GROMACS .gro file of C-alpha atoms in nm:
model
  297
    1UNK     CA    1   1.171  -0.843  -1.458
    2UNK     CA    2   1.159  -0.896  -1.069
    3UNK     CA    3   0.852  -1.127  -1.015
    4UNK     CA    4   0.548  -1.073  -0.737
    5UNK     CA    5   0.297  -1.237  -0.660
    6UNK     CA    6   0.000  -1.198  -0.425
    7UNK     CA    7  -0.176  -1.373  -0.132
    8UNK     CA    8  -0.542  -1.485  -0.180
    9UNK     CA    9  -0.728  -1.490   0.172
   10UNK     CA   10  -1.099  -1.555   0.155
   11UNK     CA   11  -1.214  -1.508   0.511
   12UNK     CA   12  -1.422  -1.205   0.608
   13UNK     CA   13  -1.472  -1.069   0.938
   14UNK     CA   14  -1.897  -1.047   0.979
   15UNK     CA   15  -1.822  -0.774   1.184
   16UNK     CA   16  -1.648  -0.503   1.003
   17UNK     CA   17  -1.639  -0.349   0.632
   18UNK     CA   18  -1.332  -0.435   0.566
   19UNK     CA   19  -1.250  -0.678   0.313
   20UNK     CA   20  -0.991  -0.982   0.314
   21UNK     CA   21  -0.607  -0.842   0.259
   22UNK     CA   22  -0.496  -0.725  -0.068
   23UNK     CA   23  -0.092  -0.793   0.028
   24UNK     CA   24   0.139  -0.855  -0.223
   25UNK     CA   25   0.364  -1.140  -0.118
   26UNK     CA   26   0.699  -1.306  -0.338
   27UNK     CA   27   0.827  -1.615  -0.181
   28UNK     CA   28   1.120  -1.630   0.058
   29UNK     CA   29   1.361  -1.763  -0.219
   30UNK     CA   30   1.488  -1.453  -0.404
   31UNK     CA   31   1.451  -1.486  -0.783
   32UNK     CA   32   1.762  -1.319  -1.039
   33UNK     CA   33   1.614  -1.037  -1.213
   34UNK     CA   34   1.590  -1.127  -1.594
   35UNK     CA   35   1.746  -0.856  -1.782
   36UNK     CA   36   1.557  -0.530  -1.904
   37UNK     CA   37   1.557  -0.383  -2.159
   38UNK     CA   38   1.799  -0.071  -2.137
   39UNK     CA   39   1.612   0.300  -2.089
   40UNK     CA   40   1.710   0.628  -2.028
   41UNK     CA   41   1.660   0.706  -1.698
   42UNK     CA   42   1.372   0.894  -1.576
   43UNK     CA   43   1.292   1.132  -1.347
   44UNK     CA   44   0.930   1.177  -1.100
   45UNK     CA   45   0.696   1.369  -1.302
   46UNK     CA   46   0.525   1.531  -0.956
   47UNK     CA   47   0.246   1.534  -0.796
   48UNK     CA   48   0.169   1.234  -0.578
   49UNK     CA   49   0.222   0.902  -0.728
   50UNK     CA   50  -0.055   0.700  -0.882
   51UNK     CA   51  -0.033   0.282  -0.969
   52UNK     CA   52  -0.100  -0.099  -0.821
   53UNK     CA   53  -0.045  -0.307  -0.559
   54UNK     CA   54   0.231  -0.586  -0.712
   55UNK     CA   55   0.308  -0.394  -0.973
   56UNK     CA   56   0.632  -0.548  -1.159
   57UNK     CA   57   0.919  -0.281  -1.234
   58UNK     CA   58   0.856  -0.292  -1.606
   59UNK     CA   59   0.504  -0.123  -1.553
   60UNK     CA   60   0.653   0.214  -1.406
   61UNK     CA   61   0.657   0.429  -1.682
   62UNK     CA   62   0.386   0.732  -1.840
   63UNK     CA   63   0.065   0.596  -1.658
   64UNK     CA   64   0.189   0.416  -1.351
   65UNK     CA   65   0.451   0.576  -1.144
   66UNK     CA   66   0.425   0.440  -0.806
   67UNK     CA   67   0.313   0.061  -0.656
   68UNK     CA   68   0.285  -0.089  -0.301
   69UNK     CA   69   0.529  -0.364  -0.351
   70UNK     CA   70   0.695  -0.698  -0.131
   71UNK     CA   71   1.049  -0.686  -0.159
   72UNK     CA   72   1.352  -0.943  -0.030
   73UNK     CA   73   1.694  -0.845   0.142
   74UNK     CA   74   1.879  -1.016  -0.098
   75UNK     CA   75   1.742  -0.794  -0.431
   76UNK     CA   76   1.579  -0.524  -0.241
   77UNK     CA   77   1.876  -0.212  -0.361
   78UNK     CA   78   1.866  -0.348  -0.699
   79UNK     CA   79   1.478  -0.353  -0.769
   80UNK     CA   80   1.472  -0.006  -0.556
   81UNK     CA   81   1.758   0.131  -0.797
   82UNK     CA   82   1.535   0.019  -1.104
   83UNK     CA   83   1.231   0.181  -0.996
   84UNK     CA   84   1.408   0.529  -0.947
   85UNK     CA   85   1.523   0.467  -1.270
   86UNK     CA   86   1.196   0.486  -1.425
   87UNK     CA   87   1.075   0.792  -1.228
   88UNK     CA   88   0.903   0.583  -0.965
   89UNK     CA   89   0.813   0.551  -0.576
   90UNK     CA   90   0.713   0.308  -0.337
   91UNK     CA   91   0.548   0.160  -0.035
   92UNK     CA   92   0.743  -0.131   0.059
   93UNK     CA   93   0.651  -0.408   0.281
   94UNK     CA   94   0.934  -0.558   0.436
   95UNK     CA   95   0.759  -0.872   0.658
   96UNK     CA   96   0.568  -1.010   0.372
   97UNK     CA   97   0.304  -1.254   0.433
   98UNK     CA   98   0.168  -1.270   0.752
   99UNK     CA   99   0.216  -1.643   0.794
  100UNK     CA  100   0.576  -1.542   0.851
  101UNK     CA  101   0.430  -1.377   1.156
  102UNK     CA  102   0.149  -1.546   1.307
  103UNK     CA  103   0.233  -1.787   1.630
  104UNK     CA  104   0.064  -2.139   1.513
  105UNK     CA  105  -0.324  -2.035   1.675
  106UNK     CA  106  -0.313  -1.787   1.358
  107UNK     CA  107  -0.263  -1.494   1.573
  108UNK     CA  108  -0.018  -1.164   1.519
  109UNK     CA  109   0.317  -1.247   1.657
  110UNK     CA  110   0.541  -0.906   1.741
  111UNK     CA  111   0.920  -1.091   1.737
  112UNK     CA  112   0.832  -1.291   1.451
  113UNK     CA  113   0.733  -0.939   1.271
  114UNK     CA  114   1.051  -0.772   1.421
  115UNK     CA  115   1.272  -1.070   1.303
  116UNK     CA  116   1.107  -1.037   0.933
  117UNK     CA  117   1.204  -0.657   0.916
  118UNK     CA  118   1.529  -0.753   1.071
  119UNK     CA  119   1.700  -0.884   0.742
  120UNK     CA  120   1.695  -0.590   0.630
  121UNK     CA  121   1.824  -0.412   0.907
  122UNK     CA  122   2.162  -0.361   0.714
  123UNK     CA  123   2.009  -0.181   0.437
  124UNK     CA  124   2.102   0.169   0.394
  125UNK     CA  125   1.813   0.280   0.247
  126UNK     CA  126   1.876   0.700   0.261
  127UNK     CA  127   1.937   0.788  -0.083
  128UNK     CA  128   1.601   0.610  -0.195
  129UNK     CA  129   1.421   0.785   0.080
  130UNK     CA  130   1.589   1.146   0.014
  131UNK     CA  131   1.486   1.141  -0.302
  132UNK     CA  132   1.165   1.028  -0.260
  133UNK     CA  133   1.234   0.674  -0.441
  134UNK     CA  134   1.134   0.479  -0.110
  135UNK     CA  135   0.845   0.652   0.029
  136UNK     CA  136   0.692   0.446   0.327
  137UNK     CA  137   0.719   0.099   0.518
  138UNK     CA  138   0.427  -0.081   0.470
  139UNK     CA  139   0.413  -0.255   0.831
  140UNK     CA  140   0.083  -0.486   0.825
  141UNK     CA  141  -0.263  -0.524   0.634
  142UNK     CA  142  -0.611  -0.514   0.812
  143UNK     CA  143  -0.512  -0.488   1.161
  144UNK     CA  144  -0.858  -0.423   1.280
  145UNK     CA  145  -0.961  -0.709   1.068
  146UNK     CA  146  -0.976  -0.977   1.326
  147UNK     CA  147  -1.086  -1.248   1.115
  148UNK     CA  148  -0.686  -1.203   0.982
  149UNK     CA  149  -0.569  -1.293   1.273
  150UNK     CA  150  -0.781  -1.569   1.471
  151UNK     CA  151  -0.995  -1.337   1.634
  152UNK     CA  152  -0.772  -1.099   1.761
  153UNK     CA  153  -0.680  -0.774   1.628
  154UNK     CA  154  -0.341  -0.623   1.638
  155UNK     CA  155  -0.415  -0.325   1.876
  156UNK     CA  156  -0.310   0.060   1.733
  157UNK     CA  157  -0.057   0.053   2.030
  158UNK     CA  158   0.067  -0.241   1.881
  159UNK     CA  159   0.108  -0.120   1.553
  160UNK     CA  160   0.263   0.175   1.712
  161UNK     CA  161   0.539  -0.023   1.861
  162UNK     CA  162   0.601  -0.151   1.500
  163UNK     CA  163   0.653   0.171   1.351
  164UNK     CA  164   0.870   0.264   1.678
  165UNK     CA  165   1.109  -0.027   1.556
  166UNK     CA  166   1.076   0.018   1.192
  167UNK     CA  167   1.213   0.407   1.323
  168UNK     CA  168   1.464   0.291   1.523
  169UNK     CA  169   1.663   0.161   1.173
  170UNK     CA  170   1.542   0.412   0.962
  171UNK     CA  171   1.469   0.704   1.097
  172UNK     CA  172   1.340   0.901   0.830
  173UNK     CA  173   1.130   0.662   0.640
  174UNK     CA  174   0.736   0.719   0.677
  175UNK     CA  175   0.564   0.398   0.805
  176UNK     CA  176   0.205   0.325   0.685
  177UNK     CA  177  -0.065   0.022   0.771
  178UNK     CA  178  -0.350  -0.044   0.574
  179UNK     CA  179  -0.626   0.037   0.785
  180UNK     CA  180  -0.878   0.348   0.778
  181UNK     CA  181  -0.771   0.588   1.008
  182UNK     CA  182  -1.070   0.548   1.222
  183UNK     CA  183  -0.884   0.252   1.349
  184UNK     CA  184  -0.587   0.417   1.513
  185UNK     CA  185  -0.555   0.656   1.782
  186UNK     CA  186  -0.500   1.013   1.848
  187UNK     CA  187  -0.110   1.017   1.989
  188UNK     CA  188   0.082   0.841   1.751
  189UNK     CA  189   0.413   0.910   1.744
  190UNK     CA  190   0.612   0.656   1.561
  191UNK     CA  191   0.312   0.586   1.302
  192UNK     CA  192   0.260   0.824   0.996
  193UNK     CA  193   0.028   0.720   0.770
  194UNK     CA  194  -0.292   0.526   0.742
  195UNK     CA  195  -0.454   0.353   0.426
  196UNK     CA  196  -0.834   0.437   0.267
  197UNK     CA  197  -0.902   0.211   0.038
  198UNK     CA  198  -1.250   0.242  -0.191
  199UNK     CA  199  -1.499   0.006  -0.281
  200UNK     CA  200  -1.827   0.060  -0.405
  201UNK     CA  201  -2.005  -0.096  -0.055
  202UNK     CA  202  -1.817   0.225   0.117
  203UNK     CA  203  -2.097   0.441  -0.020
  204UNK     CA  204  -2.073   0.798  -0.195
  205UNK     CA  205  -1.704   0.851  -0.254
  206UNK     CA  206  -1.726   1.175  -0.189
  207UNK     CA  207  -1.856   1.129   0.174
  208UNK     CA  208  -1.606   0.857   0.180
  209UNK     CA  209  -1.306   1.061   0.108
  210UNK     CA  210  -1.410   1.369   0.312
  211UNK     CA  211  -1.466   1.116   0.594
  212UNK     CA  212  -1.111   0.941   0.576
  213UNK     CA  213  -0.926   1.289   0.540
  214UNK     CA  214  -1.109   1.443   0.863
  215UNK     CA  215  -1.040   1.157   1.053
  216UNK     CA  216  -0.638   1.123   0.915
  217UNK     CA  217  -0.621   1.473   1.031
  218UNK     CA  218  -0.764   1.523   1.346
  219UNK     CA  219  -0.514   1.203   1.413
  220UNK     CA  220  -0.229   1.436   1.314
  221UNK     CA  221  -0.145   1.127   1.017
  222UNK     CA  222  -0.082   1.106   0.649
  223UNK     CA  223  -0.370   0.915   0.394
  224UNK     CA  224  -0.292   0.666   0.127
  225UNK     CA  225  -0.610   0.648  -0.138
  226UNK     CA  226  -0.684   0.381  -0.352
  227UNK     CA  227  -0.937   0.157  -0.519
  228UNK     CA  228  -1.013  -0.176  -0.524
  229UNK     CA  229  -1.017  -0.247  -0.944
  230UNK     CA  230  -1.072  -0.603  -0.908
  231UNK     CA  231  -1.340  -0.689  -0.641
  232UNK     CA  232  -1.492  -0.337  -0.581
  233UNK     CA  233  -1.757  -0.273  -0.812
  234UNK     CA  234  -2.113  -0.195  -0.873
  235UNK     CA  235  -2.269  -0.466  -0.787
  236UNK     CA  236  -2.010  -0.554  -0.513
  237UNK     CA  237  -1.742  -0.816  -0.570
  238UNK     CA  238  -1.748  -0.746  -0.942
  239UNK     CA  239  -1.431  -0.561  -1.115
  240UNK     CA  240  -1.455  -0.168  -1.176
  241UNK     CA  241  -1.570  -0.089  -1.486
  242UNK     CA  242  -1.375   0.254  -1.705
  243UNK     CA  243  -1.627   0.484  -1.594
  244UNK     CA  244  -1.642   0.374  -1.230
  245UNK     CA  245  -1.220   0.380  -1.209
  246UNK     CA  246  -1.243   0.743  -1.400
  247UNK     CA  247  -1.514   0.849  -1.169
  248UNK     CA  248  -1.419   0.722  -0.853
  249UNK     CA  249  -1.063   0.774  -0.857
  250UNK     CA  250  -1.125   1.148  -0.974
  251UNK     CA  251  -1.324   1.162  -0.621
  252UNK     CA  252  -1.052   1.023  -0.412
  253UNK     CA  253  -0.798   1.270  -0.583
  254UNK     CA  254  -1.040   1.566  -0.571
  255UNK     CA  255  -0.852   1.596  -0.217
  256UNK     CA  256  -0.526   1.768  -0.217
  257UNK     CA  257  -0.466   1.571   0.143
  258UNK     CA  258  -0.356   1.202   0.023
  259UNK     CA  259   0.024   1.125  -0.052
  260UNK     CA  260  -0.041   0.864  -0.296
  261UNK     CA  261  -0.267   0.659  -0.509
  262UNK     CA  262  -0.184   0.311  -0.511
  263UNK     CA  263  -0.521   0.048  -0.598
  264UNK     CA  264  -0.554  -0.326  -0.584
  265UNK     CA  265  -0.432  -0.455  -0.777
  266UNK     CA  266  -0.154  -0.467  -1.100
  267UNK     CA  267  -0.365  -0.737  -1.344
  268UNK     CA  268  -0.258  -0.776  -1.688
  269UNK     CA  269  -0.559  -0.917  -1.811
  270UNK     CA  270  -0.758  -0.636  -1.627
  271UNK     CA  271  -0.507  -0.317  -1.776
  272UNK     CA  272  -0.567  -0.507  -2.111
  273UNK     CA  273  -0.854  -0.301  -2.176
  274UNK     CA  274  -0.784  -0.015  -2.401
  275UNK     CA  275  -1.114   0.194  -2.157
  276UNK     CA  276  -0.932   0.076  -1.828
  277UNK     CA  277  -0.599   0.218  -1.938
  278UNK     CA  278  -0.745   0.544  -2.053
  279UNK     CA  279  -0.942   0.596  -1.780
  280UNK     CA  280  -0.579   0.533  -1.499
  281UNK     CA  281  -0.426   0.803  -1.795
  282UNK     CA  282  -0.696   1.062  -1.699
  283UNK     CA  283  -0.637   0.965  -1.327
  284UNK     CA  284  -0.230   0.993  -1.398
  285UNK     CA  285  -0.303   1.369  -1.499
  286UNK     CA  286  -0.514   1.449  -1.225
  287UNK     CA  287  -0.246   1.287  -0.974
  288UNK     CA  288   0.084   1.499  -1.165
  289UNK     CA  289  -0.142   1.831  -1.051
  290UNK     CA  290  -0.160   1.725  -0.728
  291UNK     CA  291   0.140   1.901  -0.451
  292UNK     CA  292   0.406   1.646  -0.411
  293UNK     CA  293   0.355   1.572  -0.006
  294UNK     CA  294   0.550   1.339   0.217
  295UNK     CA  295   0.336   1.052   0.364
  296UNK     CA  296   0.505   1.167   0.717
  297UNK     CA  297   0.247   1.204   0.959
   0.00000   0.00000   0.00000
């Protein structure tokens, strides 16, 4: 099983809504995948896919198939091959935590970013982007949040200059940051996709959704949904309960606009709950009738 783990931030910016980064991180030493066990391989079942941030390969299977995972250079083809192998497809963040990329005041650092995505720059990534295996680069988490990055947020031209690089080794791959699309600006070129993530402090989901898709389109950009299971609740800060993940979730994919459904975040003791899994099965159906769509801006 390849192993992930996940940052744990605490600070929140007074000034904005959204809350501290839900990144997946694995350290920079690459760890041998233990073996698993041997299945037949499996193809996408359609629609858009649905799962968790850090979601380990052996969870991709007949309720979650698709994750927003952190990968290394030295395992990256391997874990990539496995995942196809179970019918799934990913966001992939290449940079991993952003103390690889802060300057030592805490604040974003552009060459340090570019050097991260560098070691992969070898990578030949087409076949799991033809078929659909790879589906975006997941550049950076909570630009606008400025209490990530000592008080200074990574501007959207910024973040467009990321996704120019990112396209200037692989052309063809969709790049995505996790920010609202509110954030980012009308003439992207290099940028594709932009991240709506619910919690219950958003307000009605329904606004919510119909809100994040007017804004993704009239920036000409694709829409990741999600939830946040674990700290995005009724009352806030408390995990989702069934009903709230079955009800919520059906809202987000009551849209035929977003090109995946990836929440925070994979918890075993959370998905232990025989009403928690049922409720991601409904949401699994839901997301298999949804049009398979490109998160290409």
């Amino acid at each position: 099983m390849f192993t992930l783990a996940c940052d744990n931030p605490d600070s929140l910016d007074p000034n904005t809504n959204i809350l501290p980064d839900e990144t997946a991180v694995t350290s920079d030493t690459e760890l041998a995948p233990t073996a698993e066990p041997q299945l037949a391989s499996a193809s996408f079942a359609g629609g858009i896919p649905i799962g968790m941030n850090a979601q380990p390969v052996s969870a991709f299977g007949s309720r979650f198939n698709g994750a927003k995972i952190v990968v290394g250079p030295a395992g990256v083809m391997d874990e990539l091959s496995a995942i196809r192998s179970r019918g799934g497809r990913v966001i992939v963040s290449l940079s991993g935590s952003s103390r690889y990329f802060t300057d030592s005041q805490g604040h974003f650092d552009l060459n340090k970013w570019k050097d991260r995505v560098a070691r992969f720059k070898s990578k030949n990534f087409d076949s799991f982007i033809n078929d659909g295996t790879l589906m975006g680069h997941w550049l950076v988490d909570e630009p606008n949040d400025k209490a990530n990055w000592n008080g200074e947020r990574i501007s959207p031209s910024t973040l467009e200059e990321m996704a120019r690089y990112s396209k200037s080794l692989w052309p063809n791959l969709p790049t995505v940051v996790r920010t609202e699309p509110s954030y980012l600006s009308h003439n992207h070129r290099y940028l594709d996709a932009a991240w709506a993530q619910y919690l219950y402090r958003r307000g009605n989901v329904s606004d919510y959704i119909r809100r994040q898709v007017s804004d993704a389109q009239d920036r000409g950009l694709g829409l990741v949904v999600g939830l946040n299971v674990l700290k995005g609740g009724n009352p806030n800060g408390t995990k989702m309960t069934a009903k709230e993940v079955e009800d919520w979730g059906s809202a987000l994919l009551s849209s035929s606009y977003p090109c995946g459904f990836f929440n925070y975040q994979h918890n075993s003791d959370y998905l232990s709950s025989s009403d928690i899994r049922s409720a991601f099965d409904k949401l699994r159906r839901i997301a298999e009738n949804r049009g398979t769509k490109s998160c290409r801006g």
